[in-house]
Amino acid sequence: EAGVAQSPRYKIIEKRQSVAFWCNPISGHATLYWYQQILGQGPKLLIQFQNNGVVDDSQLPKDRFSAERLKGVDSTLKIQPAKLEDSAVYLCASSSGQGLYGYTFGSGTRLTVV
Amino acid sequence: AQKVTQAQTEISVVEKEDVTLDCVYETRDTTYYLFWYKQPPSGELVFLIRRNSFDEQNEISGRYSWNFQKSTSSFNFTITASQVVDSAVYFCALSAGGANNLFFGTGTRLTVIP
């Protein structure tokens, strides 16, 4: 089966600009996650979707970050305006929602804010 | 609250040596899941193992083995006869409290020297 697709692979923007990342989960996976991985740290959950509804966005900095999952399939994560501390790898993952089996990560988008 | 501690930031071993990566976790939940992921230089997170809190049996998969001890809240990972391809960052992660997301440790960077 195809894996979790993410684009772009790399992005460099200036602070205060906006940026968007795209994720297409594994077909049929109801649960989609966005994680932020700052260099030297483990990934941290930003938001979790179940179909097109938000399950957990408690760690999402809502003043600048937004995410949507229209139609319960692919998802977009946006940052506006970006700050230097947003430099990180943004990982998307999906699961079938059955006890964390089939929890698959994409290759991530590496964002550099200058 | 959930917490995962990987005290070893970096480890270097010579090829064919055995190496153990330590993981200590904290949770108040009686039902939880523990994971190990491998993150090679390419960036994706590769699933290695999932363990639930009711199954303390150690597991062996080829050169990999895992030692789960609830008494010490540890879930250690051993690579036997290490190879250069084992060089990567390894993350231990915890899911608990019915949440379907992961709390990651800070990772251990393993370098296998040929």
Coordinates of C-alpha atoms in Angstrom, one line a residue:
Chain A
E1 CA 0.0 0.0 0.0
A2 CA 1.1 3.6 -0.6
G3 CA 2.5 5.3 2.5
V4 CA 1.7 8.7 4.0
A5 CA 2.5 11.4 1.4
Q6 CA 3.7 14.8 2.5
S7 CA 4.7 17.9 0.5
P8 CA 6.8 19.9 0.2
R9 CA 9.8 18.1 1.4
Y10 CA 11.7 21.2 2.3
K11 CA 10.7 24.9 2.8
I12 CA 12.6 28.0 3.6
I13 CA 10.7 31.2 4.5
E14 CA 11.3 34.5 6.2
K15 CA 9.8 35.2 9.6
R16 CA 6.3 36.7 9.4
Q17 CA 5.6 34.9 6.2
S18 CA 3.0 32.2 5.9
V19 CA 3.5 28.6 4.9
A20 CA 1.3 25.5 4.3
F21 CA 2.0 21.8 4.4
W22 CA 0.0 19.1 2.8
C23 CA -0.6 15.5 3.9
N24 CA -2.3 12.6 2.2
P25 CA -2.8 9.7 4.6
I26 CA -3.0 6.0 3.9
S27 CA -6.2 5.2 2.1
G28 CA -8.9 4.2 4.6
H29 CA -7.1 5.6 7.7
A30 CA -9.6 7.5 9.7
T31 CA -7.1 9.1 12.1
L32 CA -4.6 11.7 11.0
Y33 CA -2.0 13.4 13.2
W34 CA 0.4 16.3 12.8
Y35 CA 3.6 16.3 14.8
Q36 CA 6.2 18.9 15.2
Q37 CA 9.8 17.8 15.7
I38 CA 12.3 20.4 16.7
L39 CA 16.0 19.6 16.1
G40 CA 17.3 17.3 18.9
Q41 CA 13.9 16.6 20.3
G42 CA 11.2 14.0 19.9
P43 CA 8.1 14.7 17.9
K44 CA 5.3 16.5 19.7
L45 CA 1.7 16.2 18.8
L46 CA 0.1 19.3 17.4
I47 CA -3.3 18.1 16.3
Q48 CA -5.3 14.9 15.8
F49 CA -8.2 14.4 13.5
Q50 CA -10.7 11.6 13.4
N51 CA -12.2 11.7 10.0
N52 CA -12.8 15.4 9.5
G53 CA -13.3 16.2 13.2
V54 CA -10.6 17.5 15.6
V55 CA -10.0 15.1 18.5
D56 CA -7.1 16.9 20.2
D57 CA -5.6 20.3 19.4
S58 CA -4.5 21.2 22.9
Q59 CA -0.8 21.6 21.8
L60 CA -1.5 23.6 18.7
P61 CA -0.5 27.3 19.0
K62 CA -3.8 28.5 17.6
D63 CA -2.8 32.2 17.3
R64 CA -0.6 31.2 14.4
F65 CA -1.2 27.6 13.5
S66 CA -4.3 26.2 11.8
A67 CA -5.2 22.8 10.3
E68 CA -8.0 21.3 8.4
R69 CA -9.0 18.0 7.1
L70 CA -11.8 18.6 4.6
K71 CA -13.8 15.5 3.6
G72 CA -11.8 13.4 6.1
V73 CA -9.0 12.5 3.7
D74 CA -6.0 14.8 3.1
S75 CA -5.0 17.6 5.5
T76 CA -3.3 21.0 5.4
L77 CA -1.3 22.6 8.2
K78 CA -0.8 26.3 8.0
I79 CA 1.5 28.7 9.9
Q80 CA 0.8 32.4 9.7
P81 CA 2.8 34.4 10.6
A82 CA 5.9 32.1 11.0
K83 CA 8.4 32.7 13.8
L84 CA 12.0 31.6 14.0
E85 CA 11.1 29.0 16.6
D86 CA 8.8 27.3 14.2
S87 CA 11.8 25.9 12.4
A88 CA 11.3 22.1 12.7
V89 CA 10.2 19.0 10.8
Y90 CA 6.5 18.6 10.5
L91 CA 5.5 15.0 10.5
C92 CA 2.1 13.7 9.4
A93 CA 0.9 10.3 10.5
S94 CA -2.2 8.2 10.0
S95 CA -3.7 5.2 11.7
S96 CA -6.7 3.0 11.2
G97 CA -7.7 4.0 14.7
Q98 CA -7.7 0.5 16.0
G99 CA -5.5 0.6 19.1
L100 CA -2.6 2.3 17.3
Y101 CA -2.0 -0.5 14.9
G102 CA -1.0 0.7 11.5
Y103 CA 0.3 4.0 12.8
T104 CA 2.4 5.2 9.9
F105 CA 4.5 8.4 9.5
G106 CA 5.3 10.3 6.4
S107 CA 8.8 11.6 5.6
G108 CA 8.0 15.0 6.9
T109 CA 8.4 18.6 5.8
R110 CA 11.6 20.4 7.0
L111 CA 10.8 24.0 7.6
T112 CA 13.5 26.6 8.1
V113 CA 12.4 30.1 9.2
V114 CA 15.1 32.8 8.6
Chain B
A1 CA 0.7 13.2 32.9
Q2 CA 2.9 11.1 30.6
K3 CA 6.6 11.2 30.4
V4 CA 9.3 9.3 28.6
T5 CA 13.0 9.6 29.5
Q6 CA 15.8 8.5 27.3
A7 CA 18.9 9.4 29.3
Q8 CA 21.4 8.5 26.6
T9 CA 21.7 11.3 24.1
E10 CA 24.3 9.7 21.9
I11 CA 26.0 6.3 21.8
S12 CA 28.8 5.1 19.6
V13 CA 29.7 1.5 19.2
V14 CA 32.0 -0.5 16.9
E15 CA 30.3 -2.7 14.4
K16 CA 29.4 -6.2 15.8
E17 CA 29.2 -4.9 19.4
D18 CA 25.9 -5.2 21.3
V19 CA 24.2 -2.0 22.4
T20 CA 21.3 -1.3 24.8
L21 CA 19.2 1.8 24.5
D22 CA 17.4 2.7 27.7
C23 CA 13.8 4.0 28.1
V24 CA 12.0 4.9 31.3
Y25 CA 8.4 6.0 31.3
E26 CA 5.9 7.6 33.7
T27 CA 2.2 7.2 33.6
R28 CA -0.6 6.9 36.1
D29 CA -2.7 4.9 33.7
T30 CA -2.9 1.1 34.1
T31 CA -3.5 0.6 30.4
Y32 CA -0.8 2.0 28.2
Y33 CA 1.3 1.1 25.1
L34 CA 5.0 1.5 24.6
F35 CA 6.7 1.9 21.3
W36 CA 10.1 2.1 19.7
Y37 CA 10.7 3.9 16.5
K38 CA 13.8 4.3 14.3
Q39 CA 14.6 7.6 12.5
P40 CA 17.3 7.2 9.9
P41 CA 18.9 10.2 8.3
S42 CA 16.2 10.3 5.7
G43 CA 13.8 11.5 8.4
E44 CA 10.9 9.1 8.4
L45 CA 9.9 7.4 11.6
V46 CA 10.0 3.6 11.2
F47 CA 7.9 1.5 13.6
L48 CA 9.9 -1.2 15.4
I49 CA 7.7 -2.6 18.2
R50 CA 4.5 -2.0 20.2
R51 CA 3.9 -3.4 23.7
N52 CA 0.8 -3.1 25.9
S53 CA 1.0 -2.8 29.6
F54 CA -0.4 -6.2 30.3
D55 CA 2.2 -8.1 28.3
E56 CA 5.6 -8.2 30.0
Q57 CA 7.0 -10.9 27.9
N58 CA 10.3 -9.9 26.3
E59 CA 10.5 -10.0 22.6
I60 CA 13.1 -10.9 20.1
S61 CA 13.1 -10.1 16.4
G62 CA 16.3 -11.0 14.6
R63 CA 19.0 -8.9 16.1
Y64 CA 16.6 -6.8 18.1
S65 CA 15.2 -7.5 21.5
W66 CA 13.2 -5.6 24.0
N67 CA 13.0 -5.9 27.8
F68 CA 9.9 -4.6 29.4
Q69 CA 9.9 -4.3 33.2
K70 CA 6.9 -2.7 34.9
S71 CA 8.6 -2.8 38.3
T72 CA 11.2 -0.3 37.1
S73 CA 9.0 1.4 34.4
S74 CA 11.5 0.6 31.8
F75 CA 11.3 -0.6 28.2
N76 CA 14.9 -1.1 27.0
F77 CA 16.0 -2.0 23.5
T78 CA 19.0 -4.1 22.6
I79 CA 20.7 -4.5 19.3
T80 CA 22.9 -7.6 19.0
A81 CA 25.9 -7.6 16.7
S82 CA 25.3 -4.0 15.6
Q83 CA 25.7 -3.0 11.9
V84 CA 26.4 0.3 10.2
V85 CA 22.8 0.4 8.9
D86 CA 21.6 0.5 12.5
S87 CA 23.0 4.1 12.8
A88 CA 20.0 6.3 13.4
V89 CA 18.1 8.1 16.1
Y90 CA 15.9 5.8 18.2
F91 CA 12.8 7.0 19.9
C92 CA 10.8 5.4 22.7
A93 CA 7.2 6.5 22.9
L94 CA 4.2 6.1 25.2
S95 CA 0.5 6.2 24.6
A96 CA -1.8 6.1 27.6
G97 CA -5.1 7.1 29.1
G98 CA -7.1 6.0 26.1
A99 CA -5.5 8.7 23.9
N100 CA -4.6 7.5 20.4
N101 CA -1.5 9.7 20.2
L102 CA 2.1 9.3 21.2
F103 CA 4.4 11.0 23.8
F104 CA 8.0 10.7 22.6
G105 CA 11.3 10.7 24.4
T106 CA 14.1 12.9 23.3
G107 CA 15.7 10.1 21.4
T108 CA 19.1 8.4 21.4
R109 CA 21.5 8.9 18.5
L110 CA 23.3 5.6 17.8
T111 CA 26.4 5.6 15.6
V112 CA 27.8 2.3 14.6
I113 CA 31.5 2.6 13.5
P114 CA 32.7 0.2 10.8

